[in-house]
mmCIF file of C-alpha atoms in Angstrom:
data_model
loop_
_atom_site.group_PDB
_atom_site.id
_atom_site.type_symbol
_atom_site.label_atom_id
_atom_site.label_comp_id
_atom_site.label_asym_id
_atom_site.label_seq_id
_atom_site.Cartn_x
_atom_site.Cartn_y
_atom_site.Cartn_z
ATOM 1 C CA MET D 1 0.000 0.000 0.000
ATOM 2 C CA SER D 2 1.423 3.518 -0.946
ATOM 3 C CA PHE D 3 0.375 6.925 0.277
ATOM 4 C CA SER D 4 0.971 10.283 -1.398
ATOM 5 C CA SER D 5 2.718 13.122 0.428
ATOM 6 C CA ALA D 6 -0.505 15.013 0.740
ATOM 7 C CA GLN D 7 -2.241 12.053 2.290
ATOM 8 C CA LEU D 8 0.590 11.542 4.738
ATOM 9 C CA MET D 9 0.513 15.116 5.753
ATOM 10 C CA THR D 10 -3.206 15.105 6.149
ATOM 11 C CA SER D 11 -3.006 12.011 8.260
ATOM 12 C CA ARG D 12 -0.371 13.459 10.493
ATOM 13 C CA LYS D 13 -2.373 16.583 10.917
ATOM 14 C CA MET D 14 -5.435 14.611 11.864
ATOM 15 C CA GLY D 15 -3.397 12.388 14.160
ATOM 16 C CA ILE D 16 -4.530 9.313 12.359
ATOM 17 C CA TYR D 17 -1.400 7.971 10.717
ATOM 18 C CA GLU D 18 1.190 6.528 12.996
ATOM 19 C CA PRO D 19 3.683 3.899 11.929
ATOM 20 C CA ASN D 20 3.012 1.767 14.929
ATOM 21 C CA HIS D 21 -0.674 2.105 14.428
ATOM 22 C CA GLN D 22 -0.321 0.993 10.815
ATOM 23 C CA ILE D 23 1.675 -1.974 11.856
ATOM 24 C CA LEU D 24 -1.027 -2.867 14.311
ATOM 25 C CA MET D 25 -3.596 -2.548 11.545
ATOM 26 C CA TRP D 26 -1.569 -4.847 9.290
ATOM 27 C CA THR D 27 -1.119 -7.295 12.138
ATOM 28 C CA GLU D 28 -4.804 -7.340 12.939
ATOM 29 C CA SER D 29 -5.580 -7.726 9.263
ATOM 30 C CA PHE D 30 -3.156 -10.640 9.013
ATOM 31 C CA LYS D 31 -4.652 -12.214 12.103
ATOM 32 C CA ASN D 32 -8.121 -11.838 10.715
ATOM 33 C CA ASP D 33 -7.062 -13.482 7.462
ATOM 34 C CA SER D 34 -5.327 -16.251 9.343
ATOM 35 C CA SER D 35 -8.344 -16.665 11.567
ATOM 36 C CA GLN D 36 -10.551 -17.037 8.533
ATOM 37 C CA ASN D 37 -8.208 -19.589 7.000
ATOM 38 C CA THR D 38 -7.986 -21.480 10.243
ATOM 39 C CA SER D 39 -11.742 -21.508 10.594
ATOM 40 C CA GLY D 40 -12.109 -22.892 7.087
ATOM 41 C CA SER D 41 -9.523 -25.574 7.768
ATOM 42 C CA THR D 42 -11.223 -26.423 11.008
ATOM 43 C CA ILE D 43 -14.572 -26.730 9.249
ATOM 44 C CA VAL D 44 -13.106 -28.971 6.573
ATOM 45 C CA GLU D 45 -11.404 -31.119 9.194
ATOM 46 C CA ALA D 46 -14.592 -31.290 11.227
ATOM 47 C CA ASP D 47 -16.573 -32.246 8.164
ATOM 48 C CA THR D 48 -14.035 -34.947 7.384
ATOM 49 C CA LYS D 49 -14.268 -36.297 10.908
ATOM 50 C CA LEU D 50 -18.035 -36.135 10.728
ATOM 51 C CA ASP D 51 -17.991 -38.090 7.510
ATOM 52 C CA ASN D 52 -15.711 -40.668 9.077
ATOM 53 C CA VAL D 53 -17.894 -40.888 12.136
ATOM 54 C CA SER D 54 -20.988 -41.192 9.996
ATOM 55 C CA GLU D 55 -19.446 -43.996 7.974
ATOM 56 C CA ASP D 56 -18.371 -45.815 11.143
ATOM 57 C CA ALA D 57 -21.725 -45.263 12.719
ATOM 58 C CA LEU D 58 -23.472 -46.426 9.570
ATOM 59 C CA HIS D 59 -21.212 -49.467 9.397
ATOM 60 C CA GLY D 60 -21.955 -50.170 13.043
ATOM 61 C CA MET D 61 -25.656 -49.968 12.320
ATOM 62 C CA LEU D 62 -25.439 -52.201 9.251
ATOM 63 C CA VAL D 63 -23.262 -54.911 10.782
ATOM 64 C CA PRO D 64 -25.748 -55.919 13.470
ATOM 65 C CA SER D 65 -28.468 -55.904 10.809
ATOM 66 C CA LYS D 66 -26.455 -58.287 8.652
ATOM 67 C CA LYS D 67 -25.666 -60.422 11.668
ATOM 68 C CA PHE D 68 -29.352 -60.493 12.539
ATOM 69 C CA GLU D 69 -30.254 -61.566 9.003
ATOM 70 C CA GLN D 70 -27.574 -64.272 9.126
ATOM 71 C CA GLU D 71 -28.860 -65.518 12.476
ATOM 72 C CA ALA D 72 -32.438 -65.442 11.176
ATOM 73 C CA ASN D 73 -31.477 -67.401 8.072
ATOM 74 C CA LYS D 74 -29.288 -69.851 9.997
ATOM 75 C CA PRO D 75 -30.986 -73.297 10.225
ATOM 76 C CA SER D 76 -31.932 -74.566 13.654
ATOM 77 C CA ASP D 77 -30.035 -77.391 15.311
ATOM 78 C CA LYS D 78 -33.001 -79.711 14.813
ATOM 79 C CA VAL D 79 -33.056 -79.022 11.062
ATOM 80 C CA LEU D 80 -29.306 -79.543 10.840
ATOM 81 C CA ARG D 81 -29.578 -82.841 12.672
ATOM 82 C CA ARG D 82 -32.397 -83.896 10.384
ATOM 83 C CA LEU D 83 -30.364 -82.986 7.299
ATOM 84 C CA ALA D 84 -27.405 -84.940 8.647
ATOM 85 C CA GLN D 85 -29.646 -87.949 9.282
ATOM 86 C CA ASN D 86 -31.042 -87.691 5.769
ATOM 87 C CA ARG D 87 -27.552 -87.579 4.296
ATOM 88 C CA GLU D 88 -26.530 -90.610 6.348
ATOM 89 C CA ALA D 89 -29.679 -92.488 5.339
ATOM 90 C CA ALA D 90 -29.033 -91.639 1.678
ATOM 91 C CA ARG D 91 -25.452 -92.853 1.990
ATOM 92 C CA LYS D 92 -26.563 -96.143 3.537
ATOM 93 C CA SER D 93 -29.237 -96.490 0.871
ATOM 94 C CA ARG D 94 -26.620 -96.112 -1.838
ATOM 95 C CA LEU D 95 -24.463 -98.740 -0.164
ATOM 96 C CA ARG D 96 -27.412 -101.122 0.136
ATOM 97 C CA LYS D 97 -28.304 -100.542 -3.492
ATOM 98 C CA LYS D 98 -24.727 -101.229 -4.547
ATOM 99 C CA ALA D 99 -24.653 -104.430 -2.488
ATOM 100 C CA TYR D 100 -28.030 -105.418 -3.891
ATOM 101 C CA VAL D 101 -26.830 -104.951 -7.477
ATOM 102 C CA GLN D 102 -23.762 -107.038 -6.706
ATOM 103 C CA GLN D 103 -25.949 -109.771 -5.205
ATOM 104 C CA LEU D 104 -28.172 -109.719 -8.276
ATOM 105 C CA GLU D 105 -25.166 -110.118 -10.524
ATOM 106 C CA THR D 106 -23.836 -112.988 -8.404
ATOM 107 C CA SER D 107 -27.242 -114.676 -8.428
ATOM 108 C CA ARG D 108 -27.503 -114.222 -12.188
ATOM 109 C CA ILE D 109 -24.197 -116.011 -12.639
ATOM 110 C CA LYS D 110 -25.264 -118.810 -10.282
ATOM 111 C CA LEU D 111 -28.588 -119.174 -12.049
ATOM 112 C CA SER D 112 -26.845 -119.372 -15.397
ATOM 113 C CA GLN D 113 -24.592 -122.112 -14.082
ATOM 114 C CA LEU D 114 -27.550 -124.001 -12.590
ATOM 115 C CA GLU D 115 -29.493 -123.773 -15.832
ATOM 116 C CA GLN D 116 -26.536 -125.235 -17.688
ATOM 117 C CA GLU D 117 -26.309 -128.082 -15.178
ATOM 118 C CA LEU D 118 -30.049 -128.595 -15.420
ATOM 119 C CA GLY D 119 -29.842 -128.828 -19.185
ATOM 120 C CA ARG D 120 -27.083 -131.418 -18.959
ATOM 121 C CA ALA D 121 -29.060 -133.375 -16.344
ATOM 122 C CA LYS D 122 -32.152 -133.438 -18.554
ATOM 123 C CA GLN D 123 -30.105 -134.653 -21.499
ATOM 124 C CA GLN D 124 -28.733 -137.471 -19.355
ATOM 125 C CA GLY D 125 -32.201 -138.340 -18.058
ATOM 126 C CA LEU D 126 -31.377 -137.551 -14.437
ATOM 127 C CA TYR D 127 -34.092 -136.582 -11.911
ATOM 128 C CA LEU D 128 -33.730 -135.061 -8.506
ATOM 129 C CA GLY D 129 -36.339 -135.994 -5.909
ATOM 130 C CA GLY D 130 -38.559 -137.463 -8.633
ATOM 131 C CA ILE D 131 -39.018 -134.087 -10.362
ATOM 132 C CA SER D 132 -36.661 -132.935 -13.064
ATOM 133 C CA GLY D 133 -34.834 -129.688 -12.420
ATOM 134 C CA ASP D 134 -35.790 -129.141 -8.783
ATOM 135 C CA TYR D 135 -32.516 -127.562 -7.661
ATOM 136 C CA SER D 136 -32.062 -125.978 -4.265
ATOM 137 C CA ILE D 137 -31.169 -122.307 -4.068
ATOM 138 C CA GLY D 138 -31.675 -119.724 -1.332
ATOM 139 C CA MET D 139 -34.510 -120.092 1.157
ATOM 140 C CA SER D 140 -37.064 -121.216 -1.388
ATOM 141 C CA GLY D 141 -35.248 -124.207 -2.813
ATOM 142 C CA SER D 142 -36.268 -123.006 -6.284
ATOM 143 C CA VAL D 143 -34.314 -122.181 -9.392
ATOM 144 C CA ASN D 144 -37.024 -119.682 -10.428
ATOM 145 C CA PRO D 145 -35.291 -116.345 -11.179
ATOM 146 C CA GLY D 146 -38.342 -114.375 -10.018
ATOM 147 C CA VAL D 147 -38.268 -116.138 -6.656
ATOM 148 C CA ALA D 148 -34.528 -115.606 -6.217
ATOM 149 C CA THR D 149 -34.927 -111.900 -6.986
ATOM 150 C CA PHE D 150 -37.823 -111.603 -4.543
ATOM 151 C CA GLU D 151 -35.831 -113.230 -1.735
ATOM 152 C CA MET D 152 -33.041 -110.688 -2.092
ATOM 153 C CA GLU D 153 -35.508 -107.803 -2.327
ATOM 154 C CA TYR D 154 -37.366 -109.072 0.727
ATOM 155 C CA GLY D 155 -34.104 -109.282 2.686
ATOM 156 C CA HIS D 156 -33.492 -105.596 1.956
ATOM 157 C CA TRP D 157 -37.134 -104.855 2.799
ATOM 158 C CA VAL D 158 -36.715 -106.384 6.278
ATOM 159 C CA GLU D 159 -33.525 -104.377 6.865
ATOM 160 C CA GLU D 160 -35.296 -101.169 5.887
ATOM 161 C CA GLN D 161 -38.266 -102.008 8.107
ATOM 162 C CA ASN D 162 -35.952 -102.506 11.091
ATOM 163 C CA ARG D 163 -34.382 -99.116 10.407
ATOM 164 C CA GLN D 164 -37.796 -97.439 10.165
ATOM 165 C CA VAL D 165 -38.951 -99.069 13.413
ATOM 166 C CA GLY D 166 -35.872 -97.658 15.145
ATOM 167 C CA GLU D 167 -36.615 -94.184 13.757
ATOM 168 C CA LEU D 168 -40.241 -94.346 14.897
ATOM 169 C CA ARG D 169 -39.251 -95.417 18.396
ATOM 170 C CA ALA D 170 -36.696 -92.598 18.699
ATOM 171 C CA ALA D 171 -39.162 -90.020 17.335
ATOM 172 C CA LEU D 172 -41.921 -91.027 19.758
ATOM 173 C CA GLN D 173 -39.528 -90.976 22.708
ATOM 174 C CA ALA D 174 -38.257 -87.522 21.685
ATOM 175 C CA HIS D 175 -41.846 -86.202 21.345
ATOM 176 C CA VAL D 176 -41.201 -84.732 17.901
ATOM 177 C CA SER D 177 -43.837 -82.681 16.109
ATOM 178 C CA ASP D 178 -46.769 -84.245 14.256
ATOM 179 C CA ILE D 179 -45.283 -83.014 10.962
ATOM 180 C CA GLU D 180 -42.102 -85.001 11.516
ATOM 181 C CA LEU D 181 -44.108 -88.022 12.649
ATOM 182 C CA ARG D 182 -46.308 -87.760 9.554
ATOM 183 C CA ILE D 183 -43.211 -88.070 7.342
ATOM 184 C CA LEU D 184 -42.130 -91.247 9.148
ATOM 185 C CA VAL D 185 -45.637 -92.745 9.087
ATOM 186 C CA ASP D 186 -46.065 -92.066 5.366
ATOM 187 C CA SER D 187 -42.702 -93.684 4.736
ATOM 188 C CA GLY D 188 -43.757 -96.758 6.729
ATOM 189 C CA MET D 189 -47.058 -97.067 4.852
ATOM 190 C CA ASN D 190 -45.284 -96.791 1.511
ATOM 191 C CA HIS D 191 -42.879 -99.487 2.659
ATOM 192 C CA TYR D 192 -45.755 -101.957 3.191
ATOM 193 C CA ASP D 193 -47.202 -100.989 -0.199
ATOM 194 C CA GLU D 194 -43.851 -101.918 -1.727
ATOM 195 C CA LEU D 195 -44.042 -105.373 -0.096
ATOM 196 C CA PHE D 196 -47.485 -105.999 -1.583
ATOM 197 C CA ARG D 197 -46.206 -104.952 -5.008
ATOM 198 C CA MET D 198 -43.272 -107.355 -4.716
ATOM 199 C CA LYS D 199 -45.581 -110.214 -3.674
ATOM 200 C CA THR D 200 -47.875 -109.591 -6.649
ATOM 201 C CA MET D 201 -44.931 -109.968 -9.007
ATOM 202 C CA VAL D 202 -43.565 -113.150 -7.423
ATOM 203 C CA ALA D 203 -47.050 -114.692 -7.199
ATOM 204 C CA LYS D 204 -47.265 -114.512 -10.989
ATOM 205 C CA SER D 205 -43.912 -116.264 -11.141
ATOM 206 C CA ASP D 206 -44.612 -118.962 -8.503
ATOM 207 C CA VAL D 207 -47.869 -118.745 -6.557
ATOM 208 C CA PHE D 208 -47.102 -121.875 -4.514
ATOM 209 C CA TYR D 209 -43.964 -120.208 -3.202
ATOM 210 C CA VAL D 210 -46.026 -117.298 -1.856
ATOM 211 C CA MET D 211 -48.715 -119.590 -0.459
ATOM 212 C CA SER D 212 -46.140 -121.720 1.372
ATOM 213 C CA GLY D 213 -44.577 -118.684 3.056
ATOM 214 C CA MET D 214 -41.053 -120.016 2.559
ATOM 215 C CA TRP D 215 -39.818 -116.431 2.400
ATOM 216 C CA ARG D 216 -40.869 -115.987 6.040
ATOM 217 C CA THR D 217 -39.472 -117.475 9.227
ATOM 218 C CA ALA D 218 -40.972 -120.560 10.892
ATOM 219 C CA SER D 219 -42.877 -118.586 13.557
ATOM 220 C CA GLU D 220 -44.370 -116.276 10.935
ATOM 221 C CA ARG D 221 -45.492 -119.258 8.855
ATOM 222 C CA PHE D 222 -47.347 -120.577 11.900
ATOM 223 C CA PHE D 223 -49.745 -117.597 11.598
ATOM 224 C CA LEU D 224 -49.834 -117.630 7.790
ATOM 225 C CA TRP D 225 -53.109 -117.100 5.948
ATOM 226 C CA ILE D 226 -53.069 -117.099 2.109
ATOM 227 C CA GLY D 227 -49.483 -115.885 1.974
ATOM 228 C CA GLY D 228 -49.622 -113.332 4.792
ATOM 229 C CA PHE D 229 -51.226 -112.209 8.051
ATOM 230 C CA ARG D 230 -54.924 -112.124 8.854
ATOM 231 C CA PRO D 231 -56.008 -108.458 9.002
ATOM 232 C CA SER D 232 -58.709 -109.101 11.624
ATOM 233 C CA GLU D 233 -56.312 -110.911 13.962
ATOM 234 C CA LEU D 234 -53.672 -108.230 13.575
ATOM 235 C CA LEU D 235 -56.195 -105.490 14.377
ATOM 236 C CA LYS D 236 -57.053 -107.320 17.602
ATOM 237 C CA ILE D 237 -53.370 -107.404 18.519
ATOM 238 C CA LEU D 238 -52.763 -103.723 17.730
ATOM 239 C CA SER D 239 -55.902 -102.169 19.219
ATOM 240 C CA PRO D 240 -54.729 -102.358 22.875
ATOM 241 C CA GLN D 241 -51.480 -100.624 21.868
ATOM 242 C CA LEU D 242 -53.392 -97.628 20.471
ATOM 243 C CA GLN D 243 -55.304 -96.643 23.616
ATOM 244 C CA PRO D 244 -56.803 -94.283 24.465
ATOM 245 C CA LEU D 245 -59.207 -94.270 21.489
ATOM 246 C CA THR D 246 -62.221 -92.022 21.206
ATOM 247 C CA GLU D 247 -65.691 -93.533 21.112
ATOM 248 C CA GLN D 248 -65.937 -92.923 17.380
ATOM 249 C CA GLN D 249 -62.522 -94.483 16.791
ATOM 250 C CA LEU D 250 -63.553 -97.571 18.765
ATOM 251 C CA VAL D 251 -66.675 -97.900 16.620
ATOM 252 C CA ASN D 252 -64.665 -97.536 13.406
ATOM 253 C CA VAL D 253 -61.994 -100.030 14.489
ATOM 254 C CA TYR D 254 -64.624 -102.583 15.497
ATOM 255 C CA SER D 255 -66.437 -102.102 12.178
ATOM 256 C CA LEU D 256 -63.145 -102.611 10.317
ATOM 257 C CA GLN D 257 -62.483 -105.816 12.259
ATOM 258 C CA GLN D 258 -65.939 -107.167 11.399
ATOM 259 C CA SER D 259 -65.701 -106.341 7.702
ATOM 260 C CA SER D 260 -62.188 -107.799 7.522
ATOM 261 C CA GLN D 261 -63.393 -110.994 9.205
ATOM 262 C CA GLN D 262 -66.237 -111.332 6.724
ATOM 263 C CA ALA D 263 -63.914 -110.845 3.752
ATOM 264 C CA GLU D 264 -61.459 -113.368 5.197
ATOM 265 C CA ASP D 265 -64.227 -115.935 5.637
ATOM 266 C CA ALA D 266 -65.322 -115.449 2.033
ATOM 267 C CA LEU D 267 -61.775 -115.943 0.747
ATOM 268 C CA SER D 268 -61.244 -118.977 2.975
ATOM 269 C CA GLN D 269 -64.446 -120.571 1.674
ATOM 270 C CA GLY D 270 -63.303 -119.888 -1.883
ATOM 271 C CA MET D 271 -59.976 -121.565 -1.144
ATOM 272 C CA GLU D 272 -61.722 -124.614 0.315
ATOM 273 C CA LYS D 273 -63.937 -124.835 -2.772
ATOM 274 C CA LEU D 274 -60.882 -124.635 -5.018
ATOM 275 C CA GLN D 275 -59.129 -127.414 -3.082
ATOM 276 C CA GLN D 276 -62.220 -129.591 -3.325
ATOM 277 C CA THR D 277 -62.499 -129.002 -7.075
ATOM 278 C CA LEU D 278 -58.840 -129.828 -7.630
ATOM 279 C CA ALA D 279 -59.114 -132.997 -5.567
ATOM 280 C CA GLU D 280 -62.131 -134.133 -7.580
ATOM 281 C CA ILE D 281 -60.301 -133.488 -10.847
ATOM 282 C CA LEU D 282 -57.206 -135.382 -9.745
ATOM 283 C CA VAL D 283 -59.067 -138.451 -8.422
ATOM 284 C CA SER D 284 -61.447 -138.716 -11.355
ATOM 285 C CA ASP D 285 -61.082 -141.629 -13.788
ATOM 286 C CA PRO D 286 -58.545 -140.542 -16.401
ATOM 287 C CA LEU D 287 -60.022 -142.994 -18.952
ATOM 288 C CA GLY D 288 -62.538 -141.673 -21.392
ATOM 289 C CA SER D 289 -65.579 -143.513 -22.697
ATOM 290 C CA SER D 290 -63.500 -144.892 -25.543
ATOM 291 C CA GLY D 291 -60.972 -146.272 -23.098
ATOM 292 C CA VAL D 292 -58.279 -143.862 -24.286
ATOM 293 C CA ALA D 293 -56.274 -142.230 -21.484
ATOM 294 C CA ASN D 294 -57.148 -138.585 -20.996
ATOM 295 C CA TYR D 295 -54.421 -137.893 -18.482
ATOM 296 C CA MET D 296 -53.069 -134.725 -20.175
ATOM 297 C CA GLY D 297 -56.553 -133.284 -20.474
ATOM 298 C CA GLN D 298 -57.090 -133.897 -16.791
ATOM 299 C CA MET D 299 -53.859 -132.061 -15.946
ATOM 300 C CA ALA D 300 -54.813 -129.192 -18.247
ATOM 301 C CA THR D 301 -58.103 -128.772 -16.384
ATOM 302 C CA ALA D 302 -56.285 -128.776 -13.046
ATOM 303 C CA MET D 303 -53.851 -126.144 -14.362
ATOM 304 C CA VAL D 304 -56.748 -123.869 -15.266
ATOM 305 C CA GLN D 305 -58.125 -124.203 -11.749
ATOM 306 C CA LEU D 306 -54.719 -123.454 -10.208
ATOM 307 C CA GLU D 307 -54.590 -120.115 -12.032
ATOM 308 C CA ALA D 308 -57.272 -118.974 -9.594
ATOM 309 C CA LEU D 309 -54.710 -119.215 -6.779
ATOM 310 C CA ILE D 310 -52.997 -116.051 -8.037
ATOM 311 C CA GLY D 311 -56.306 -114.225 -7.711
ATOM 312 C CA PHE D 312 -56.778 -115.448 -4.146
ATOM 313 C CA VAL D 313 -53.299 -114.271 -3.108
ATOM 314 C CA THR D 314 -53.881 -110.893 -4.777
ATOM 315 C CA GLN D 315 -57.248 -110.448 -3.067
ATOM 316 C CA ALA D 316 -55.793 -111.400 0.313
ATOM 317 C CA ASP D 317 -52.987 -108.856 -0.082
ATOM 318 C CA ASN D 318 -55.504 -106.209 -1.173
ATOM 319 C CA LEU D 319 -57.481 -106.929 1.990
ATOM 320 C CA ARG D 320 -54.343 -106.565 4.125
ATOM 321 C CA GLN D 321 -53.387 -103.333 2.382
ATOM 322 C CA GLU D 322 -56.899 -101.898 2.712
ATOM 323 C CA ALA D 323 -56.988 -102.716 6.450
ATOM 324 C CA LEU D 324 -53.722 -100.819 7.007
ATOM 325 C CA GLN D 325 -54.950 -97.822 5.018
ATOM 326 C CA GLN D 326 -58.280 -97.756 6.851
ATOM 327 C CA MET D 327 -56.508 -97.795 10.205
ATOM 328 C CA TYR D 328 -54.320 -94.932 9.003
ATOM 329 C CA ARG D 329 -57.464 -92.893 8.259
ATOM 330 C CA ILE D 330 -59.101 -93.727 11.595
ATOM 331 C CA LEU D 331 -56.107 -92.912 13.805
ATOM 332 C CA THR D 332 -54.329 -89.655 14.552
ATOM 333 C CA THR D 333 -50.781 -89.191 13.322
ATOM 334 C CA ARG D 334 -49.293 -90.071 16.703
ATOM 335 C CA GLN D 335 -51.554 -93.108 17.088
ATOM 336 C CA ALA D 336 -50.653 -94.276 13.584
ATOM 337 C CA ALA D 337 -46.962 -93.970 14.469
ATOM 338 C CA ARG D 338 -47.499 -96.087 17.587
ATOM 339 C CA GLY D 339 -49.458 -98.614 15.517
ATOM 340 C CA LEU D 340 -46.684 -98.974 12.930
ATOM 341 C CA LEU D 341 -44.150 -99.309 15.730
ATOM 342 C CA ALA D 342 -46.221 -102.057 17.394
ATOM 343 C CA LEU D 343 -46.635 -103.838 14.043
ATOM 344 C CA GLY D 344 -42.913 -103.718 13.340
ATOM 345 C CA ASP D 345 -42.080 -104.948 16.843
ATOM 346 C CA TYR D 346 -44.551 -107.816 16.434
ATOM 347 C CA PHE D 347 -42.872 -109.107 13.262
ATOM 348 C CA GLN D 348 -39.406 -108.585 14.731
ATOM 349 C CA ARG D 349 -40.330 -110.704 17.748
ATOM 350 C CA LEU D 350 -41.715 -113.455 15.528
ATOM 351 C CA ARG D 351 -38.419 -113.533 13.635
ATOM 352 C CA ALA D 352 -36.467 -113.530 16.894
ATOM 353 C CA LEU D 353 -38.605 -116.392 18.189
ATOM 354 C CA SER D 354 -37.786 -118.405 15.073
ATOM 355 C CA SER D 355 -34.063 -117.825 15.613
ATOM 356 C CA LEU D 356 -34.285 -118.890 19.254
ATOM 357 C CA TRP D 357 -36.255 -122.000 18.309
ATOM 358 C CA ALA D 358 -33.707 -122.965 15.658
ATOM 359 C CA ALA D 359 -30.825 -122.456 18.118
ATOM 360 C CA ARG D 360 -32.463 -124.283 21.032
ATOM 361 C CA PRO D 361 -30.434 -127.097 22.657
ATOM 362 C CA ARG D 362 -31.498 -130.533 21.490
ATOM 363 C CA GLU D 363 -31.197 -133.858 23.201
ATOM 364 C CA PRO D 364 -28.790 -136.206 21.453
ATOM 365 C CA THR D 365 -30.539 -138.870 19.414
#
């Protein structure tokens, strides 16, 4: 800043201009400028800190929210255990399937070898037990491929039933929800449906094998009725295990027992009639009026009558299946679970009884 001589003089005259005073003015001006700069810097720094704090605060608010969402979406321990059990069951199922396929392949090879031996035996005119080709294999003592396949499938069916019985017992003891019980009960019902399907197939292959019950243990065969259990008798065994039942449930169960008994009686009478007809055919005089033997015609007539056996086995299995399904509709989910558990335990004990009887000590002869 420059001042003219006139201005300086005027200032001196007025007593305004003093060097020290000017310096003070410049100093104050500098301070004011510095103060303004400092204030601006302080504001910027404060804004920066505020931004940082806002980001931290926002992050702190978002993190718990994410954690909450993760916790909300995290499966419960019960679900995790169930998933682990399902994975283990699937793994075991794959192993059983692999073993089953291997057994089928082994049986196929054995059957092929037996068929070759049978062919050679027929060519040589050899007979075993009076009937050509009656080779012993498996439980059935039959070379029939359908029977051999059924025996292996039934063995796996029993293993799966034992596993399901164990699951039902554990679920009932743990007091799981009705939804979880419903899954187990449906699985058990489907398992019995699978058995009836298997029996229908093998009955077409060898109905006498199904009727004889050779695929069951000795104790089970003692209670055999047309290739299986009597529905009415089984309902009498299970009913005490299902208590308490409501009045309406008692009425429905009793009605089911009566209708099952009537259907069983009708099938039993049909079987007796079939046996009588076959006996009459077989003891009739095989000589015709011309004196020519009609033996083959007689056998052909008997064969036609025997075809009815397949129908009797199918009807008996349908009756058993219908009785189980009717009980499922009558009972609550928890009662149905207890009923399936009691049914599985009953068959397990029959099999155990057969094993104990076979292993009993015998007096030396």
